[in-house]
Amino acid sequence: APPVFARCAIEDPLLARAIDVAHRDAEQDGDDAEASLMTAMRYLVRCHADRGRNSEQVEASGAPHRFAFYADTIEHDLTAPLDLRQLAALAGVTRFQVIRDVKRITGLTPGAYLRNRRLRHAAHLIRQGAATAEAAAAAGFADQSHLSRTFKRIHGITPATFQRAHRSH
């Protein structure tokens, strides 16, 4: 059976590095581009595919439909605190079901999913030229320091370093 990817977000530095190498090889139109991509894809499937689950089971559970609703609600206002009771009430399920749905689809807890979305939004704003403090406020972080700590923990660099790197491109 084909591999199933139950999570839409994968945090794996080795995979990210392998995909980066494949991308760089493709940009240089080198002979290694296809091999690099195949190496990255092999790693992705071997380390992150869930061969023990059936995609029909995930679909039949209703989790993808409910998750789309949760994701839209969260995306609508990334600055709002996570309210499991509200998400559960709006979807007609329990708070525990919200947690199971998010975990089943993304592999993350609802809190980690929200943090990931906020971090991605902040990175997008920084790439667009926003100041770190502006990006932190717009993405729902408590302050610039909170964004910087989270950004560095996940990406391995500070938002300022990230911004400088994107200015040079």
Coordinates of C-alpha atoms in Angstrom, one line a residue:
A1 CA 0.0 0.0 0.0
P2 CA 1.2 3.5 -0.6
P3 CA 2.5 5.4 2.4
V4 CA 0.1 7.6 4.4
F5 CA 1.2 10.9 5.9
A6 CA -1.2 11.6 8.8
R7 CA 0.7 14.8 9.7
C8 CA 0.7 17.9 7.5
A9 CA 3.6 19.5 9.5
I10 CA 6.8 17.6 10.0
E11 CA 9.6 19.1 12.1
D12 CA 12.7 17.2 11.2
P13 CA 16.0 19.1 10.8
L14 CA 17.6 16.2 8.8
L15 CA 14.7 16.1 6.4
A16 CA 14.8 19.9 6.0
R17 CA 18.5 19.7 5.3
A18 CA 18.0 17.0 2.7
I19 CA 15.3 19.0 0.9
D20 CA 17.5 22.1 1.0
V21 CA 20.3 20.2 -0.7
A22 CA 17.9 18.9 -3.3
H23 CA 16.6 22.4 -3.9
R24 CA 20.1 23.8 -4.2
D25 CA 21.1 21.1 -6.6
A26 CA 18.0 21.8 -8.7
E27 CA 18.8 25.5 -8.8
Q28 CA 22.3 24.8 -10.1
D29 CA 20.9 22.4 -12.7
G30 CA 23.4 19.9 -11.5
D31 CA 23.6 16.2 -12.3
D32 CA 22.9 15.5 -8.7
A33 CA 19.5 17.1 -8.5
E34 CA 17.4 14.0 -9.1
A35 CA 19.6 11.9 -6.8
S36 CA 19.3 14.5 -4.0
L37 CA 15.6 14.7 -4.4
M38 CA 15.2 10.9 -4.3
T39 CA 17.4 10.7 -1.2
A40 CA 15.2 13.3 0.6
M41 CA 12.0 11.6 -0.5
R42 CA 13.3 8.2 0.6
Y43 CA 14.1 9.7 4.1
L44 CA 10.7 11.3 4.2
V45 CA 8.9 8.0 3.5
R46 CA 11.1 5.8 5.7
C47 CA 11.0 8.1 8.7
H48 CA 7.6 9.8 8.6
A49 CA 5.1 7.7 6.6
D50 CA 2.6 5.8 8.7
R51 CA 2.3 2.4 6.9
G52 CA 0.3 1.0 9.8
R53 CA -2.7 3.3 9.2
N54 CA -5.2 3.3 6.5
S55 CA -6.0 6.6 4.9
E56 CA -9.7 5.6 4.6
Q57 CA -9.8 5.2 8.4
V58 CA -8.5 8.7 8.9
E59 CA -11.0 10.1 6.4
A60 CA -13.9 8.1 7.9
S61 CA -13.1 9.4 11.4
G62 CA -14.3 12.9 10.4
A63 CA -11.0 14.3 11.7
P64 CA -10.0 15.9 8.4
H65 CA -13.3 17.8 8.1
R66 CA -13.2 18.9 11.8
F67 CA -9.5 19.8 11.5
A68 CA -10.2 22.1 8.5
F69 CA -12.7 23.8 10.7
Y70 CA -10.2 24.2 13.6
A71 CA -7.5 25.4 11.3
D72 CA -9.8 28.0 9.7
T73 CA -10.9 29.2 13.2
I74 CA -7.3 29.5 14.4
E75 CA -6.0 31.1 11.2
H76 CA -8.8 33.7 11.4
D77 CA -7.1 35.2 14.4
L78 CA -3.6 34.0 15.2
T79 CA -3.4 36.5 18.1
A80 CA -6.3 34.9 20.0
P81 CA -5.5 32.5 22.8
L82 CA -6.2 28.8 22.0
D83 CA -9.7 28.0 23.4
L84 CA -10.3 24.3 23.2
R85 CA -13.8 24.7 24.7
Q86 CA -14.8 27.1 22.0
L87 CA -13.4 24.9 19.2
A88 CA -15.2 21.9 20.7
A89 CA -18.5 23.7 21.1
L90 CA -18.4 25.0 17.6
A91 CA -17.6 21.6 16.1
G92 CA -20.0 19.7 18.4
V93 CA -17.3 17.5 20.0
T94 CA -15.5 17.3 23.3
R95 CA -12.2 19.1 24.0
F96 CA -10.5 15.7 24.0
Q97 CA -11.8 15.1 20.5
V98 CA -10.3 18.4 19.3
I99 CA -6.9 17.3 20.8
R100 CA -7.2 13.8 19.1
D101 CA -8.2 15.3 15.8
V102 CA -5.4 17.9 15.7
K103 CA -2.9 15.2 16.8
R104 CA -4.2 12.7 14.2
I105 CA -3.9 15.1 11.3
T106 CA -0.7 17.1 12.2
G107 CA 1.1 15.0 14.8
L108 CA 1.1 18.1 17.0
T109 CA -0.9 19.1 20.0
P110 CA -3.3 22.0 19.4
G111 CA -0.9 24.3 21.3
A112 CA 2.1 23.3 19.2
Y113 CA 0.0 23.6 16.0
L114 CA -1.0 27.2 17.0
R115 CA 2.6 28.0 17.8
N116 CA 3.7 26.6 14.5
R117 CA 1.1 28.7 12.6
R118 CA 2.2 31.8 14.5
L119 CA 5.8 31.2 13.8
R120 CA 5.2 30.7 10.1
H121 CA 3.1 33.9 10.0
A122 CA 5.9 35.8 11.8
A123 CA 8.5 34.4 9.4
H124 CA 6.4 35.5 6.4
L125 CA 6.0 39.0 7.8
I126 CA 9.8 39.2 8.5
R127 CA 10.5 38.1 4.9
Q128 CA 8.2 40.9 3.8
G129 CA 10.3 43.4 5.7
A130 CA 8.4 43.8 9.0
A131 CA 10.3 44.6 12.1
T132 CA 10.6 41.7 14.6
A133 CA 8.4 43.5 17.2
E134 CA 5.7 44.1 14.5
A135 CA 5.8 40.5 13.4
A136 CA 5.7 39.3 17.0
A137 CA 2.5 41.3 17.7
A138 CA 0.8 40.5 14.4
A139 CA 1.5 36.8 14.8
G140 CA 0.2 36.6 18.4
F141 CA 3.5 36.3 20.4
A142 CA 3.6 37.9 23.8
D143 CA 6.5 40.1 22.7
Q144 CA 9.6 40.3 20.6
S145 CA 11.6 38.3 23.1
H146 CA 9.0 35.5 23.0
L147 CA 9.1 35.4 19.2
S148 CA 13.0 35.4 19.2
R149 CA 13.2 32.5 21.7
T150 CA 10.7 30.4 19.8
F151 CA 12.2 31.2 16.4
K152 CA 15.7 30.3 17.5
R153 CA 14.5 27.1 19.2
I154 CA 12.7 26.0 16.0
H155 CA 14.9 27.4 13.2
G156 CA 18.3 27.6 15.0
I157 CA 18.7 31.3 14.1
T158 CA 17.3 34.5 15.4
P159 CA 14.6 36.4 13.5
A160 CA 17.2 39.2 12.9
T161 CA 19.6 36.7 11.2
F162 CA 16.7 35.3 9.2
Q163 CA 15.7 38.8 8.1
R164 CA 19.3 39.6 7.1
A165 CA 19.5 36.4 5.1
H166 CA 16.3 37.3 3.2
R167 CA 17.5 40.8 2.5
S168 CA 20.6 39.5 0.7
H169 CA 18.5 37.5 -1.8

